[in-house]
Amino acid sequence: MPSPPRSLSEQLHLRALSQGGVFSRSEAIDCGHADRDLPMWVRAGLVVKAARGAYYLSPEREPGWERQSPVEQQVEHERLRIRAVLHVLPAAFVASHGSALCLHDLPRLQAPDPVATVHVMSVGPQVTAPRRPGVKVHAPVVWWTQ
């Protein structure tokens, strides 16, 4: 019989908080956790899996969560999911399209969707991102200067 998974360590929790509530699988491993801990934390509602290797602390455990409207809760989940995805991508990637609007709390035409595709683009030449379900990589925007 396998041993029960450990709780989220204080070290990983503090690291995630210092990074806006997000962390990667490799950071969990670096903090001494096993791969089997991650799905257990997701099932227990401690963390949410944003994409392959990308996680965020569940905002539902934060004080005042229940006082937020359902729309505010959805926006917070969507924002954390975007941050978590960006956290595991190379630094040359930024949020784009509706993901950028959500991240910066700007108005959008569509309703918030915490499981929507995260849109990103490269701001560097010829940088490729690993393919991940739920992440759409757009061609970089060419900026013209005069």
Short mmCIF file of C-alpha atoms in Angstrom, two decimals:
data_model
loop_
_atom_site.label_atom_id
_atom_site.label_comp_id
_atom_site.label_asym_id
_atom_site.label_seq_id
_atom_site.Cartn_x
_atom_site.Cartn_y
_atom_site.Cartn_z
CA MET A 1 0.00 0.00 0.00
CA PRO A 2 1.55 3.36 -1.03
CA SER A 3 2.13 5.98 1.62
CA PRO A 4 -0.29 8.94 1.67
CA PRO A 5 0.89 12.07 -0.15
CA ARG A 6 2.20 14.92 1.94
CA SER A 7 0.53 18.26 2.39
CA LEU A 8 1.66 21.28 0.46
CA SER A 9 4.87 22.34 2.19
CA GLU A 10 5.30 25.80 3.66
CA GLN A 11 8.31 26.28 1.38
CA LEU A 12 6.26 25.63 -1.77
CA HIS A 13 3.30 27.63 -0.46
CA LEU A 14 5.52 30.66 0.23
CA ARG A 15 7.22 30.30 -3.15
CA ALA A 16 3.86 30.24 -4.90
CA LEU A 17 2.65 33.27 -2.95
CA SER A 18 5.80 35.18 -3.91
CA GLN A 19 5.03 34.39 -7.57
CA GLY A 20 1.44 35.60 -7.54
CA GLY A 21 -0.04 32.29 -6.40
CA VAL A 22 1.46 30.13 -9.16
CA PHE A 23 4.08 27.39 -9.29
CA SER A 24 5.39 24.72 -11.62
CA ARG A 25 5.68 20.98 -11.27
CA SER A 26 9.46 21.30 -11.22
CA GLU A 27 9.25 23.78 -8.33
CA ALA A 28 7.14 21.30 -6.36
CA ILE A 29 9.76 18.61 -7.02
CA ASP A 30 12.54 21.04 -6.00
CA CYS A 31 10.71 21.57 -2.71
CA GLY A 32 10.85 17.83 -2.01
CA HIS A 33 7.39 16.77 -3.21
CA ALA A 34 6.62 13.76 -5.39
CA ASP A 35 4.64 13.74 -8.63
CA ARG A 36 1.84 11.83 -6.89
CA ASP A 37 1.31 14.80 -4.53
CA LEU A 38 0.12 17.13 -7.30
CA PRO A 39 -3.05 15.25 -8.32
CA MET A 40 -3.88 14.70 -4.65
CA TRP A 41 -3.68 18.46 -4.00
CA VAL A 42 -5.92 19.08 -7.02
CA ARG A 43 -8.50 16.55 -5.77
CA ALA A 44 -8.36 18.12 -2.28
CA GLY A 45 -8.99 21.60 -3.74
CA LEU A 46 -5.67 23.02 -2.51
CA VAL A 47 -4.36 23.78 -6.00
CA VAL A 48 -5.73 23.96 -9.53
CA LYS A 49 -3.96 22.53 -12.57
CA ALA A 50 -3.79 25.27 -15.21
CA ALA A 51 -1.92 23.32 -17.90
CA ARG A 52 0.71 20.60 -18.11
CA GLY A 53 3.25 21.43 -15.39
CA ALA A 54 1.48 24.66 -14.34
CA TYR A 55 -0.49 25.04 -11.11
CA TYR A 56 -1.97 27.77 -8.95
CA LEU A 57 -3.13 27.95 -5.36
CA SER A 58 -6.89 27.68 -5.15
CA PRO A 59 -8.33 31.13 -4.48
CA GLU A 60 -11.41 29.43 -3.00
CA ARG A 61 -9.47 28.92 0.23
CA GLU A 62 -8.74 32.64 0.60
CA PRO A 63 -10.68 34.77 3.10
CA GLY A 64 -13.52 36.68 1.49
CA TRP A 65 -13.83 34.34 -1.51
CA GLU A 66 -17.46 33.58 -0.75
CA ARG A 67 -18.30 37.32 -0.73
CA GLN A 68 -17.20 37.72 -4.35
CA SER A 69 -19.76 37.44 -7.11
CA PRO A 70 -19.68 34.38 -9.38
CA VAL A 71 -18.31 36.56 -12.20
CA GLU A 72 -15.51 37.91 -9.98
CA GLN A 73 -14.66 34.34 -8.98
CA GLN A 74 -14.50 33.22 -12.61
CA VAL A 75 -12.28 36.17 -13.53
CA GLU A 76 -9.91 35.36 -10.66
CA HIS A 77 -9.62 31.72 -11.75
CA GLU A 78 -9.02 32.80 -15.35
CA ARG A 79 -6.39 35.36 -14.30
CA LEU A 80 -4.54 32.81 -12.14
CA ARG A 81 -4.67 30.24 -14.94
CA ILE A 82 -3.07 32.73 -17.34
CA ARG A 83 -0.36 33.59 -14.80
CA ALA A 84 0.36 29.90 -14.19
CA VAL A 85 0.71 29.19 -17.92
CA LEU A 86 3.01 32.18 -18.42
CA HIS A 87 5.07 31.00 -15.44
CA VAL A 88 6.03 27.75 -17.19
CA LEU A 89 6.64 29.24 -20.64
CA PRO A 90 9.94 30.84 -21.71
CA ALA A 91 10.26 34.47 -20.58
CA ALA A 92 9.89 35.70 -24.18
CA PHE A 93 6.15 34.92 -24.07
CA VAL A 94 3.43 37.32 -22.97
CA ALA A 95 -0.34 37.07 -22.76
CA SER A 96 -2.15 38.18 -25.91
CA HIS A 97 -5.69 38.70 -27.16
CA GLY A 98 -8.40 38.17 -24.54
CA SER A 99 -5.87 36.65 -22.12
CA ALA A 100 -3.95 39.94 -22.01
CA LEU A 101 -7.17 41.87 -21.44
CA CYS A 102 -8.13 39.58 -18.55
CA LEU A 103 -4.66 39.70 -17.01
CA HIS A 104 -4.74 43.50 -16.99
CA ASP A 105 -8.39 43.68 -15.85
CA LEU A 106 -9.54 45.38 -19.05
CA PRO A 107 -13.05 45.01 -20.47
CA ARG A 108 -13.77 42.17 -22.87
CA LEU A 109 -16.70 41.28 -25.06
CA GLN A 110 -16.91 37.67 -23.89
CA ALA A 111 -17.86 36.42 -20.45
CA PRO A 112 -15.07 35.25 -18.14
CA ASP A 113 -14.16 31.60 -18.62
CA PRO A 114 -11.75 30.00 -16.15
CA VAL A 115 -11.07 27.10 -18.54
CA ALA A 116 -10.75 29.14 -21.74
CA THR A 117 -7.74 28.82 -24.00
CA VAL A 118 -4.80 30.95 -22.85
CA HIS A 119 -3.52 33.09 -25.72
CA VAL A 120 0.18 33.96 -25.80
CA MET A 121 2.69 35.34 -28.26
CA SER A 122 6.44 35.71 -28.41
CA VAL A 123 8.06 39.10 -28.08
CA GLY A 124 11.42 37.73 -29.19
CA PRO A 125 12.54 36.57 -32.60
CA GLN A 126 12.18 32.86 -33.37
CA VAL A 127 11.25 31.70 -29.89
CA THR A 128 9.09 28.60 -29.81
CA ALA A 129 6.92 27.44 -26.96
CA PRO A 130 6.29 23.84 -26.12
CA ARG A 131 2.80 22.77 -27.16
CA ARG A 132 0.35 22.52 -24.31
CA PRO A 133 -3.34 21.71 -24.40
CA GLY A 134 -5.37 24.83 -23.68
CA VAL A 135 -2.64 27.22 -24.85
CA LYS A 136 -2.73 28.97 -28.23
CA VAL A 137 0.59 30.44 -29.40
CA HIS A 138 0.18 33.33 -31.84
CA ALA A 139 2.75 34.74 -34.23
CA PRO A 140 4.74 37.62 -32.78
CA VAL A 141 3.67 41.15 -33.57
CA VAL A 142 6.23 43.04 -35.60
CA TRP A 143 6.72 46.49 -34.14
CA TRP A 144 7.68 49.21 -36.60
CA THR A 145 9.70 52.15 -35.33
CA GLN A 146 10.47 55.30 -37.23
#
